[in-house]
């Protein structure tokens, strides 16, 4: 039985894309939001590196973009791109694999998924000023995470089905909030509420919100078979259908509208999106 469970776990981890990652690049654009119109300008490739560069996350205050980058052997480390100096530095340099860099609410740590060679997949955190990692969660197979506050996390936990869990850093207890969820977890700007994508059996994937009281509500439907979203500071949702970028305002009659991308760059297979808190810069992950 133990061997069967181990095999199933390995299959699940592989299916979530943490092995043999597809080659990707990260492009940075200036984001223009004027009188309801949204456009992207001045596109540039900030990674320009053969292989996997993905999972961008902006620092809440500093001009830094963190991301996960693989070396020639497929092992990933966390890097940081300085938007001002246009320089990239390596944050981690380990024999393990780090994914999904996120700045903790107190801005003292970079939390991330740490994938071990023995198949374990923990949530850890590195001091932002440098140093060794400490483990936050090692009793769950965490795929993605978002901090609600300093003491509460929402987690995408691998399993059958994939589950959304609320985890207390204080009590080390978790509770299942939803099943069959997508990988895109976000704190909604200027709120304590969290958004996530739920994949329904009917094929209509839904963007949902969990507010401070734990009440769940539907915000919108995703584009077909797409799950990566980002929030603008003014409360709009952005996502891609693969080749185009789209935006809508939840709670209104707005449908998805195409965002103008003023660039000659070939943007193929747009997936993950990250927008800085000021709403001035956007990062897009595209196929290499």
PDB file of C-alpha atoms in Angstrom:
ATOM      1  CA  UNK A   1       0.000   0.000   0.000  1.00  0.00           C
ATOM      2  CA  UNK A   2       2.835   2.417   0.860  1.00  0.00           C
ATOM      3  CA  UNK A   3       4.424   1.826  -2.534  1.00  0.00           C
ATOM      4  CA  UNK A   4       1.096   2.495  -4.319  1.00  0.00           C
ATOM      5  CA  UNK A   5       0.621   5.770  -2.422  1.00  0.00           C
ATOM      6  CA  UNK A   6       4.171   6.842  -3.320  1.00  0.00           C
ATOM      7  CA  UNK A   7       3.578   6.102  -7.008  1.00  0.00           C
ATOM      8  CA  UNK A   8       0.292   8.036  -7.014  1.00  0.00           C
ATOM      9  CA  UNK A   9       1.953  11.000  -5.285  1.00  0.00           C
ATOM     10  CA  UNK A  10       4.734  11.033  -7.876  1.00  0.00           C
ATOM     11  CA  UNK A  11       2.203  11.034 -10.698  1.00  0.00           C
ATOM     12  CA  UNK A  12       0.289  13.914  -9.122  1.00  0.00           C
ATOM     13  CA  UNK A  13       3.421  16.006  -8.617  1.00  0.00           C
ATOM     14  CA  UNK A  14       4.474  15.420 -12.215  1.00  0.00           C
ATOM     15  CA  UNK A  15       1.025  16.362 -13.502  1.00  0.00           C
ATOM     16  CA  UNK A  16       1.299  19.734 -11.759  1.00  0.00           C
ATOM     17  CA  UNK A  17       4.320  20.555 -13.878  1.00  0.00           C
ATOM     18  CA  UNK A  18       7.062  20.535 -11.258  1.00  0.00           C
ATOM     19  CA  UNK A  19       9.202  18.131 -13.289  1.00  0.00           C
ATOM     20  CA  UNK A  20      10.321  18.634 -16.902  1.00  0.00           C
ATOM     21  CA  UNK A  21       9.101  22.202 -16.915  1.00  0.00           C
ATOM     22  CA  UNK A  22       8.305  23.707 -20.335  1.00  0.00           C
ATOM     23  CA  UNK A  23      10.650  26.391 -21.651  1.00  0.00           C
ATOM     24  CA  UNK A  24       9.297  29.877 -20.988  1.00  0.00           C
ATOM     25  CA  UNK A  25      10.338  33.509 -20.810  1.00  0.00           C
ATOM     26  CA  UNK A  26       9.144  36.506 -18.800  1.00  0.00           C
ATOM     27  CA  UNK A  27       8.326  39.741 -20.598  1.00  0.00           C
ATOM     28  CA  UNK A  28       7.903  43.028 -18.778  1.00  0.00           C
ATOM     29  CA  UNK A  29       5.605  45.808 -20.036  1.00  0.00           C
ATOM     30  CA  UNK A  30       4.623  49.253 -18.886  1.00  0.00           C
ATOM     31  CA  UNK A  31       0.958  49.078 -17.892  1.00  0.00           C
ATOM     32  CA  UNK A  32      -1.185  52.077 -18.813  1.00  0.00           C
ATOM     33  CA  UNK A  33      -4.595  52.523 -17.183  1.00  0.00           C
ATOM     34  CA  UNK A  34      -6.389  55.701 -18.297  1.00  0.00           C
ATOM     35  CA  UNK A  35     -10.125  56.384 -17.996  1.00  0.00           C
ATOM     36  CA  UNK A  36     -10.987  52.723 -18.118  1.00  0.00           C
ATOM     37  CA  UNK A  37      -8.710  51.961 -21.065  1.00  0.00           C
ATOM     38  CA  UNK A  38      -5.883  49.517 -20.483  1.00  0.00           C
ATOM     39  CA  UNK A  39      -2.815  49.013 -22.669  1.00  0.00           C
ATOM     40  CA  UNK A  40       0.654  47.478 -22.547  1.00  0.00           C
ATOM     41  CA  UNK A  41       3.698  49.283 -23.928  1.00  0.00           C
ATOM     42  CA  UNK A  42       7.496  49.033 -24.058  1.00  0.00           C
ATOM     43  CA  UNK A  43       7.750  45.248 -23.945  1.00  0.00           C
ATOM     44  CA  UNK A  44      11.092  43.632 -23.146  1.00  0.00           C
ATOM     45  CA  UNK A  45      12.369  40.141 -22.398  1.00  0.00           C
ATOM     46  CA  UNK A  46      13.913  40.286 -18.914  1.00  0.00           C
ATOM     47  CA  UNK A  47      14.997  36.648 -18.702  1.00  0.00           C
ATOM     48  CA  UNK A  48      16.348  35.835 -22.179  1.00  0.00           C
ATOM     49  CA  UNK A  49      17.475  32.475 -20.846  1.00  0.00           C
ATOM     50  CA  UNK A  50      17.057  29.061 -22.421  1.00  0.00           C
ATOM     51  CA  UNK A  51      14.727  26.900 -20.365  1.00  0.00           C
ATOM     52  CA  UNK A  52      12.191  27.529 -17.633  1.00  0.00           C
ATOM     53  CA  UNK A  53      11.625  31.062 -16.267  1.00  0.00           C
ATOM     54  CA  UNK A  54       8.237  31.403 -14.629  1.00  0.00           C
ATOM     55  CA  UNK A  55       6.023  32.315 -11.647  1.00  0.00           C
ATOM     56  CA  UNK A  56       6.753  36.076 -11.448  1.00  0.00           C
ATOM     57  CA  UNK A  57       5.930  37.980  -8.261  1.00  0.00           C
ATOM     58  CA  UNK A  58       6.441  41.705  -7.644  1.00  0.00           C
ATOM     59  CA  UNK A  59       7.809  43.008  -4.376  1.00  0.00           C
ATOM     60  CA  UNK A  60       5.079  45.121  -2.737  1.00  0.00           C
ATOM     61  CA  UNK A  61       7.323  48.209  -2.404  1.00  0.00           C
ATOM     62  CA  UNK A  62      10.722  47.715  -4.046  1.00  0.00           C
ATOM     63  CA  UNK A  63      11.321  47.637  -7.857  1.00  0.00           C
ATOM     64  CA  UNK A  64      11.990  43.895  -7.787  1.00  0.00           C
ATOM     65  CA  UNK A  65      10.412  41.005  -9.673  1.00  0.00           C
ATOM     66  CA  UNK A  66      11.039  37.545  -8.231  1.00  0.00           C
ATOM     67  CA  UNK A  67      10.708  34.398 -10.317  1.00  0.00           C
ATOM     68  CA  UNK A  68      11.692  30.733 -10.528  1.00  0.00           C
ATOM     69  CA  UNK A  69      14.418  29.820 -13.033  1.00  0.00           C
ATOM     70  CA  UNK A  70      15.816  26.418 -14.019  1.00  0.00           C
ATOM     71  CA  UNK A  71      19.448  25.580 -14.771  1.00  0.00           C
ATOM     72  CA  UNK A  72      20.625  23.145 -17.450  1.00  0.00           C
ATOM     73  CA  UNK A  73      19.901  20.174 -15.167  1.00  0.00           C
ATOM     74  CA  UNK A  74      16.326  21.300 -14.536  1.00  0.00           C
ATOM     75  CA  UNK A  75      16.854  22.417 -10.946  1.00  0.00           C
ATOM     76  CA  UNK A  76      15.162  25.704 -10.134  1.00  0.00           C
ATOM     77  CA  UNK A  77      16.283  28.587  -7.964  1.00  0.00           C
ATOM     78  CA  UNK A  78      14.695  31.925  -7.111  1.00  0.00           C
ATOM     79  CA  UNK A  79      16.014  34.979  -8.965  1.00  0.00           C
ATOM     80  CA  UNK A  80      15.228  38.676  -8.614  1.00  0.00           C
ATOM     81  CA  UNK A  81      15.195  41.210 -11.454  1.00  0.00           C
ATOM     82  CA  UNK A  82      15.761  44.850 -10.497  1.00  0.00           C
ATOM     83  CA  UNK A  83      13.539  46.961 -12.756  1.00  0.00           C
ATOM     84  CA  UNK A  84      15.599  50.095 -12.134  1.00  0.00           C
ATOM     85  CA  UNK A  85      19.093  48.740 -12.707  1.00  0.00           C
ATOM     86  CA  UNK A  86      17.940  45.990 -15.112  1.00  0.00           C
ATOM     87  CA  UNK A  87      20.147  43.527 -13.259  1.00  0.00           C
ATOM     88  CA  UNK A  88      19.284  39.993 -12.172  1.00  0.00           C
ATOM     89  CA  UNK A  89      20.614  38.327  -9.033  1.00  0.00           C
ATOM     90  CA  UNK A  90      20.241  34.778  -7.760  1.00  0.00           C
ATOM     91  CA  UNK A  91      18.434  34.615  -4.421  1.00  0.00           C
ATOM     92  CA  UNK A  92      18.810  30.887  -3.788  1.00  0.00           C
ATOM     93  CA  UNK A  93      21.476  28.456  -4.887  1.00  0.00           C
ATOM     94  CA  UNK A  94      20.530  25.057  -3.533  1.00  0.00           C
ATOM     95  CA  UNK A  95      20.520  21.401  -4.542  1.00  0.00           C
ATOM     96  CA  UNK A  96      16.733  21.395  -4.262  1.00  0.00           C
ATOM     97  CA  UNK A  97      14.084  23.119  -6.391  1.00  0.00           C
ATOM     98  CA  UNK A  98      12.330  26.341  -5.437  1.00  0.00           C
ATOM     99  CA  UNK A  99       9.059  27.547  -6.967  1.00  0.00           C
ATOM    100  CA  UNK A 100       6.422  30.269  -6.512  1.00  0.00           C
ATOM    101  CA  UNK A 101       8.420  33.007  -4.733  1.00  0.00           C
ATOM    102  CA  UNK A 102       6.181  35.228  -2.620  1.00  0.00           C
ATOM    103  CA  UNK A 103       6.982  38.068  -0.244  1.00  0.00           C
ATOM    104  CA  UNK A 104       5.488  37.503   3.209  1.00  0.00           C
ATOM    105  CA  UNK A 105       3.151  40.229   4.547  1.00  0.00           C
ATOM    106  CA  UNK A 106       5.845  41.538   6.923  1.00  0.00           C
ATOM    107  CA  UNK A 107       8.266  41.689   3.940  1.00  0.00           C
ATOM    108  CA  UNK A 108      10.945  39.916   5.986  1.00  0.00           C
ATOM    109  CA  UNK A 109      10.913  36.643   4.038  1.00  0.00           C
ATOM    110  CA  UNK A 110      10.540  35.122   0.598  1.00  0.00           C
ATOM    111  CA  UNK A 111       8.229  32.145   0.950  1.00  0.00           C
ATOM    112  CA  UNK A 112       8.314  29.475  -1.739  1.00  0.00           C
ATOM    113  CA  UNK A 113       7.644  25.849  -2.561  1.00  0.00           C
ATOM    114  CA  UNK A 114      10.701  23.677  -1.890  1.00  0.00           C
ATOM    115  CA  UNK A 115      10.720  20.409  -3.788  1.00  0.00           C
ATOM    116  CA  UNK A 116      12.983  17.757  -2.281  1.00  0.00           C
ATOM    117  CA  UNK A 117      14.751  14.948  -4.111  1.00  0.00           C
ATOM    118  CA  UNK A 118      12.834  12.427  -1.993  1.00  0.00           C
ATOM    119  CA  UNK A 119       9.549  13.658  -3.480  1.00  0.00           C
ATOM    120  CA  UNK A 120       8.519  15.841  -0.542  1.00  0.00           C
ATOM    121  CA  UNK A 121       7.190  19.273  -1.401  1.00  0.00           C
ATOM    122  CA  UNK A 122       7.261  21.729   1.481  1.00  0.00           C
ATOM    123  CA  UNK A 123       6.439  25.359   1.965  1.00  0.00           C
ATOM    124  CA  UNK A 124       9.497  27.192   3.256  1.00  0.00           C
ATOM    125  CA  UNK A 125      10.768  30.728   3.613  1.00  0.00           C
ATOM    126  CA  UNK A 126      14.126  32.417   3.103  1.00  0.00           C
ATOM    127  CA  UNK A 127      15.104  35.631   4.900  1.00  0.00           C
ATOM    128  CA  UNK A 128      14.789  38.469   2.394  1.00  0.00           C
ATOM    129  CA  UNK A 129      18.186  39.736   3.553  1.00  0.00           C
ATOM    130  CA  UNK A 130      19.779  36.339   2.838  1.00  0.00           C
ATOM    131  CA  UNK A 131      20.228  33.111   4.758  1.00  0.00           C
ATOM    132  CA  UNK A 132      19.031  29.537   5.069  1.00  0.00           C
ATOM    133  CA  UNK A 133      15.412  28.466   4.662  1.00  0.00           C
ATOM    134  CA  UNK A 134      13.094  27.518   7.468  1.00  0.00           C
ATOM    135  CA  UNK A 135      10.155  25.178   6.959  1.00  0.00           C
ATOM    136  CA  UNK A 136       6.635  26.568   7.318  1.00  0.00           C
ATOM    137  CA  UNK A 137       4.633  23.471   6.265  1.00  0.00           C
ATOM    138  CA  UNK A 138       5.974  19.943   5.751  1.00  0.00           C
ATOM    139  CA  UNK A 139       2.909  17.799   6.454  1.00  0.00           C
ATOM    140  CA  UNK A 140       1.053  18.747   3.259  1.00  0.00           C
ATOM    141  CA  UNK A 141       2.107  18.595  -0.400  1.00  0.00           C
ATOM    142  CA  UNK A 142       1.756  22.282  -1.188  1.00  0.00           C
ATOM    143  CA  UNK A 143       1.668  23.324  -4.841  1.00  0.00           C
ATOM    144  CA  UNK A 144       0.877  27.060  -4.544  1.00  0.00           C
ATOM    145  CA  UNK A 145       0.159  29.511  -1.753  1.00  0.00           C
ATOM    146  CA  UNK A 146      -1.002  33.030  -0.897  1.00  0.00           C
ATOM    147  CA  UNK A 147      -0.736  34.897   2.407  1.00  0.00           C
ATOM    148  CA  UNK A 148      -3.938  36.436   3.747  1.00  0.00           C
ATOM    149  CA  UNK A 149      -2.016  37.975   6.646  1.00  0.00           C
ATOM    150  CA  UNK A 150       1.007  37.121   8.794  1.00  0.00           C
ATOM    151  CA  UNK A 151      -0.744  34.195  10.460  1.00  0.00           C
ATOM    152  CA  UNK A 152      -2.993  32.782   7.725  1.00  0.00           C
ATOM    153  CA  UNK A 153      -2.237  31.088   4.413  1.00  0.00           C
ATOM    154  CA  UNK A 154      -4.445  29.738   1.651  1.00  0.00           C
ATOM    155  CA  UNK A 155      -2.938  26.691  -0.043  1.00  0.00           C
ATOM    156  CA  UNK A 156      -3.338  24.680  -3.233  1.00  0.00           C
ATOM    157  CA  UNK A 157      -2.684  21.174  -1.891  1.00  0.00           C
ATOM    158  CA  UNK A 158      -1.917  18.330  -4.268  1.00  0.00           C
ATOM    159  CA  UNK A 159      -4.093  15.243  -4.095  1.00  0.00           C
ATOM    160  CA  UNK A 160      -7.143  13.680  -5.659  1.00  0.00           C
ATOM    161  CA  UNK A 161      -8.920  16.043  -5.831  1.00  0.00           C
ATOM    162  CA  UNK A 162      -6.757  19.155  -5.590  1.00  0.00           C
ATOM    163  CA  UNK A 163      -7.953  21.145  -2.583  1.00  0.00           C
ATOM    164  CA  UNK A 164      -7.945  24.730  -1.374  1.00  0.00           C
ATOM    165  CA  UNK A 165      -7.042  24.837   2.303  1.00  0.00           C
ATOM    166  CA  UNK A 166      -6.893  27.550   4.918  1.00  0.00           C
ATOM    167  CA  UNK A 167      -3.859  27.108   7.126  1.00  0.00           C
ATOM    168  CA  UNK A 168      -3.052  28.733  10.466  1.00  0.00           C
ATOM    169  CA  UNK A 169       0.643  29.388  11.024  1.00  0.00           C
ATOM    170  CA  UNK A 170      -0.149  29.768  14.746  1.00  0.00           C
ATOM    171  CA  UNK A 171      -1.989  26.480  15.365  1.00  0.00           C
ATOM    172  CA  UNK A 172      -0.547  24.532  12.382  1.00  0.00           C
ATOM    173  CA  UNK A 173      -4.041  23.363  11.529  1.00  0.00           C
ATOM    174  CA  UNK A 174      -5.709  23.412   8.133  1.00  0.00           C
ATOM    175  CA  UNK A 175      -9.260  23.131   6.852  1.00  0.00           C
ATOM    176  CA  UNK A 176     -10.505  22.242   3.376  1.00  0.00           C
ATOM    177  CA  UNK A 177     -12.337  25.181   1.771  1.00  0.00           C
ATOM    178  CA  UNK A 178     -12.941  23.909  -1.786  1.00  0.00           C
ATOM    179  CA  UNK A 179     -12.068  21.055  -4.152  1.00  0.00           C
ATOM    180  CA  UNK A 180     -10.992  20.800  -7.813  1.00  0.00           C
ATOM    181  CA  UNK A 181      -9.247  24.153  -7.780  1.00  0.00           C
ATOM    182  CA  UNK A 182      -6.738  25.807 -10.117  1.00  0.00           C
ATOM    183  CA  UNK A 183      -3.271  27.070  -9.336  1.00  0.00           C
ATOM    184  CA  UNK A 184      -4.040  30.803  -9.378  1.00  0.00           C
ATOM    185  CA  UNK A 185      -4.419  32.081  -5.802  1.00  0.00           C
ATOM    186  CA  UNK A 186      -4.456  35.816  -5.098  1.00  0.00           C
ATOM    187  CA  UNK A 187      -5.149  38.313  -2.370  1.00  0.00           C
ATOM    188  CA  UNK A 188      -7.580  40.857  -3.793  1.00  0.00           C
ATOM    189  CA  UNK A 189      -6.095  44.401  -3.741  1.00  0.00           C
ATOM    190  CA  UNK A 190      -7.141  46.541  -0.746  1.00  0.00           C
ATOM    191  CA  UNK A 191      -9.066  43.624   0.771  1.00  0.00           C
ATOM    192  CA  UNK A 192      -8.385  40.661   3.026  1.00  0.00           C
ATOM    193  CA  UNK A 193     -10.390  38.526   0.605  1.00  0.00           C
ATOM    194  CA  UNK A 194      -8.765  35.784  -1.467  1.00  0.00           C
ATOM    195  CA  UNK A 195      -9.606  34.741  -5.033  1.00  0.00           C
ATOM    196  CA  UNK A 196      -9.191  31.302  -6.593  1.00  0.00           C
ATOM    197  CA  UNK A 197     -10.341  29.360  -9.637  1.00  0.00           C
ATOM    198  CA  UNK A 198     -12.633  26.361  -9.273  1.00  0.00           C
ATOM    199  CA  UNK A 199     -12.798  23.832 -12.080  1.00  0.00           C
ATOM    200  CA  UNK A 200     -16.345  22.552 -12.358  1.00  0.00           C
ATOM    201  CA  UNK A 201     -17.332  19.292 -14.010  1.00  0.00           C
ATOM    202  CA  UNK A 202     -19.475  21.150 -16.552  1.00  0.00           C
ATOM    203  CA  UNK A 203     -16.361  22.741 -18.043  1.00  0.00           C
ATOM    204  CA  UNK A 204     -17.240  26.251 -16.878  1.00  0.00           C
ATOM    205  CA  UNK A 205     -14.370  27.311 -14.648  1.00  0.00           C
ATOM    206  CA  UNK A 206     -15.247  29.979 -12.099  1.00  0.00           C
ATOM    207  CA  UNK A 207     -13.289  32.724 -10.383  1.00  0.00           C
ATOM    208  CA  UNK A 208     -14.452  32.798  -6.774  1.00  0.00           C
ATOM    209  CA  UNK A 209     -13.852  34.980  -3.741  1.00  0.00           C
ATOM    210  CA  UNK A 210     -13.565  34.117  -0.060  1.00  0.00           C
ATOM    211  CA  UNK A 211     -14.125  37.183   2.114  1.00  0.00           C
ATOM    212  CA  UNK A 212     -12.890  37.910   5.627  1.00  0.00           C
ATOM    213  CA  UNK A 213     -15.854  36.068   7.166  1.00  0.00           C
ATOM    214  CA  UNK A 214     -15.301  32.961   5.047  1.00  0.00           C
ATOM    215  CA  UNK A 215     -18.256  33.643   2.755  1.00  0.00           C
ATOM    216  CA  UNK A 216     -17.714  32.373  -0.785  1.00  0.00           C
ATOM    217  CA  UNK A 217     -19.083  34.057  -3.902  1.00  0.00           C
ATOM    218  CA  UNK A 218     -18.670  33.836  -7.685  1.00  0.00           C
ATOM    219  CA  UNK A 219     -16.928  36.738  -9.411  1.00  0.00           C
ATOM    220  CA  UNK A 220     -16.758  35.627 -13.047  1.00  0.00           C
ATOM    221  CA  UNK A 221     -16.220  32.754 -15.451  1.00  0.00           C
ATOM    222  CA  UNK A 222     -12.717  32.202 -16.793  1.00  0.00           C
ATOM    223  CA  UNK A 223     -11.797  31.977 -20.448  1.00  0.00           C
ATOM    224  CA  UNK A 224     -12.234  28.355 -21.636  1.00  0.00           C
ATOM    225  CA  UNK A 225      -9.725  26.045 -19.973  1.00  0.00           C
ATOM    226  CA  UNK A 226      -7.644  28.940 -18.619  1.00  0.00           C
ATOM    227  CA  UNK A 227      -6.847  29.440 -14.947  1.00  0.00           C
ATOM    228  CA  UNK A 228      -4.145  32.133 -14.561  1.00  0.00           C
ATOM    229  CA  UNK A 229      -5.406  35.555 -13.500  1.00  0.00           C
ATOM    230  CA  UNK A 230      -4.056  38.780 -12.014  1.00  0.00           C
ATOM    231  CA  UNK A 231      -5.705  41.744 -10.281  1.00  0.00           C
ATOM    232  CA  UNK A 232      -5.211  45.395 -11.196  1.00  0.00           C
ATOM    233  CA  UNK A 233      -5.022  47.816  -8.242  1.00  0.00           C
ATOM    234  CA  UNK A 234      -8.436  49.244  -9.193  1.00  0.00           C
ATOM    235  CA  UNK A 235     -10.133  45.852  -8.809  1.00  0.00           C
ATOM    236  CA  UNK A 236     -10.264  44.452 -12.330  1.00  0.00           C
ATOM    237  CA  UNK A 237      -9.288  40.925 -13.339  1.00  0.00           C
ATOM    238  CA  UNK A 238      -6.876  40.229 -16.163  1.00  0.00           C
ATOM    239  CA  UNK A 239      -6.237  36.906 -17.857  1.00  0.00           C
ATOM    240  CA  UNK A 240      -5.217  35.469 -21.227  1.00  0.00           C
ATOM    241  CA  UNK A 241      -6.799  33.100 -23.704  1.00  0.00           C
ATOM    242  CA  UNK A 242      -3.277  32.084 -24.718  1.00  0.00           C
ATOM    243  CA  UNK A 243      -2.497  34.723 -27.331  1.00  0.00           C
ATOM    244  CA  UNK A 244      -4.535  37.732 -26.256  1.00  0.00           C
ATOM    245  CA  UNK A 245      -4.797  39.540 -22.949  1.00  0.00           C
ATOM    246  CA  UNK A 246      -8.289  40.207 -21.597  1.00  0.00           C
ATOM    247  CA  UNK A 247      -9.771  42.229 -18.756  1.00  0.00           C
ATOM    248  CA  UNK A 248     -13.101  42.535 -16.964  1.00  0.00           C
ATOM    249  CA  UNK A 249     -14.597  44.153 -13.862  1.00  0.00           C
ATOM    250  CA  UNK A 250     -16.312  41.736 -11.451  1.00  0.00           C
ATOM    251  CA  UNK A 251     -19.660  42.811 -10.058  1.00  0.00           C
ATOM    252  CA  UNK A 252     -20.629  44.623 -13.257  1.00  0.00           C
ATOM    253  CA  UNK A 253     -22.178  43.641 -16.567  1.00  0.00           C
ATOM    254  CA  UNK A 254     -18.762  43.860 -18.222  1.00  0.00           C
ATOM    255  CA  UNK A 255     -17.657  40.923 -20.335  1.00  0.00           C
ATOM    256  CA  UNK A 256     -14.046  40.088 -21.137  1.00  0.00           C
ATOM    257  CA  UNK A 257     -12.499  42.813 -23.312  1.00  0.00           C
ATOM    258  CA  UNK A 258      -9.233  42.646 -25.198  1.00  0.00           C
ATOM    259  CA  UNK A 259      -6.306  44.642 -23.819  1.00  0.00           C
ATOM    260  CA  UNK A 260      -4.227  46.600 -26.327  1.00  0.00           C
ATOM    261  CA  UNK A 261      -0.633  45.326 -26.504  1.00  0.00           C
ATOM    262  CA  UNK A 262       1.477  47.918 -28.328  1.00  0.00           C
ATOM    263  CA  UNK A 263       4.396  45.721 -29.293  1.00  0.00           C
ATOM    264  CA  UNK A 264       5.920  43.877 -32.219  1.00  0.00           C
ATOM    265  CA  UNK A 265       6.985  41.050 -29.924  1.00  0.00           C
ATOM    266  CA  UNK A 266       5.585  37.613 -30.689  1.00  0.00           C
ATOM    267  CA  UNK A 267       3.709  36.669 -27.526  1.00  0.00           C
ATOM    268  CA  UNK A 268       2.806  33.008 -27.849  1.00  0.00           C
ATOM    269  CA  UNK A 269       1.177  30.957 -25.152  1.00  0.00           C
ATOM    270  CA  UNK A 270       0.654  33.660 -22.516  1.00  0.00           C
ATOM    271  CA  UNK A 271       0.036  31.961 -19.184  1.00  0.00           C
ATOM    272  CA  UNK A 272       0.914  33.461 -15.806  1.00  0.00           C
ATOM    273  CA  UNK A 273       0.438  37.192 -15.231  1.00  0.00           C
ATOM    274  CA  UNK A 274       1.685  39.447 -12.424  1.00  0.00           C
ATOM    275  CA  UNK A 275       0.935  43.140 -11.874  1.00  0.00           C
ATOM    276  CA  UNK A 276       2.883  45.358  -9.490  1.00  0.00           C
ATOM    277  CA  UNK A 277       0.929  47.027  -6.635  1.00  0.00           C
ATOM    278  CA  UNK A 278       1.271  50.469  -8.250  1.00  0.00           C
ATOM    279  CA  UNK A 279      -0.390  49.198 -11.430  1.00  0.00           C
ATOM    280  CA  UNK A 280       2.442  50.540 -13.567  1.00  0.00           C
ATOM    281  CA  UNK A 281       4.186  47.335 -14.633  1.00  0.00           C
ATOM    282  CA  UNK A 282       3.005  43.903 -15.757  1.00  0.00           C
ATOM    283  CA  UNK A 283       4.909  40.648 -16.216  1.00  0.00           C
ATOM    284  CA  UNK A 284       3.745  38.019 -18.711  1.00  0.00           C
ATOM    285  CA  UNK A 285       5.009  34.458 -18.962  1.00  0.00           C
ATOM    286  CA  UNK A 286       5.127  33.287 -22.567  1.00  0.00           C
ATOM    287  CA  UNK A 287       6.348  30.218 -24.413  1.00  0.00           C
ATOM    288  CA  UNK A 288      10.007  30.350 -25.356  1.00  0.00           C
TER     289      UNK A 288
END
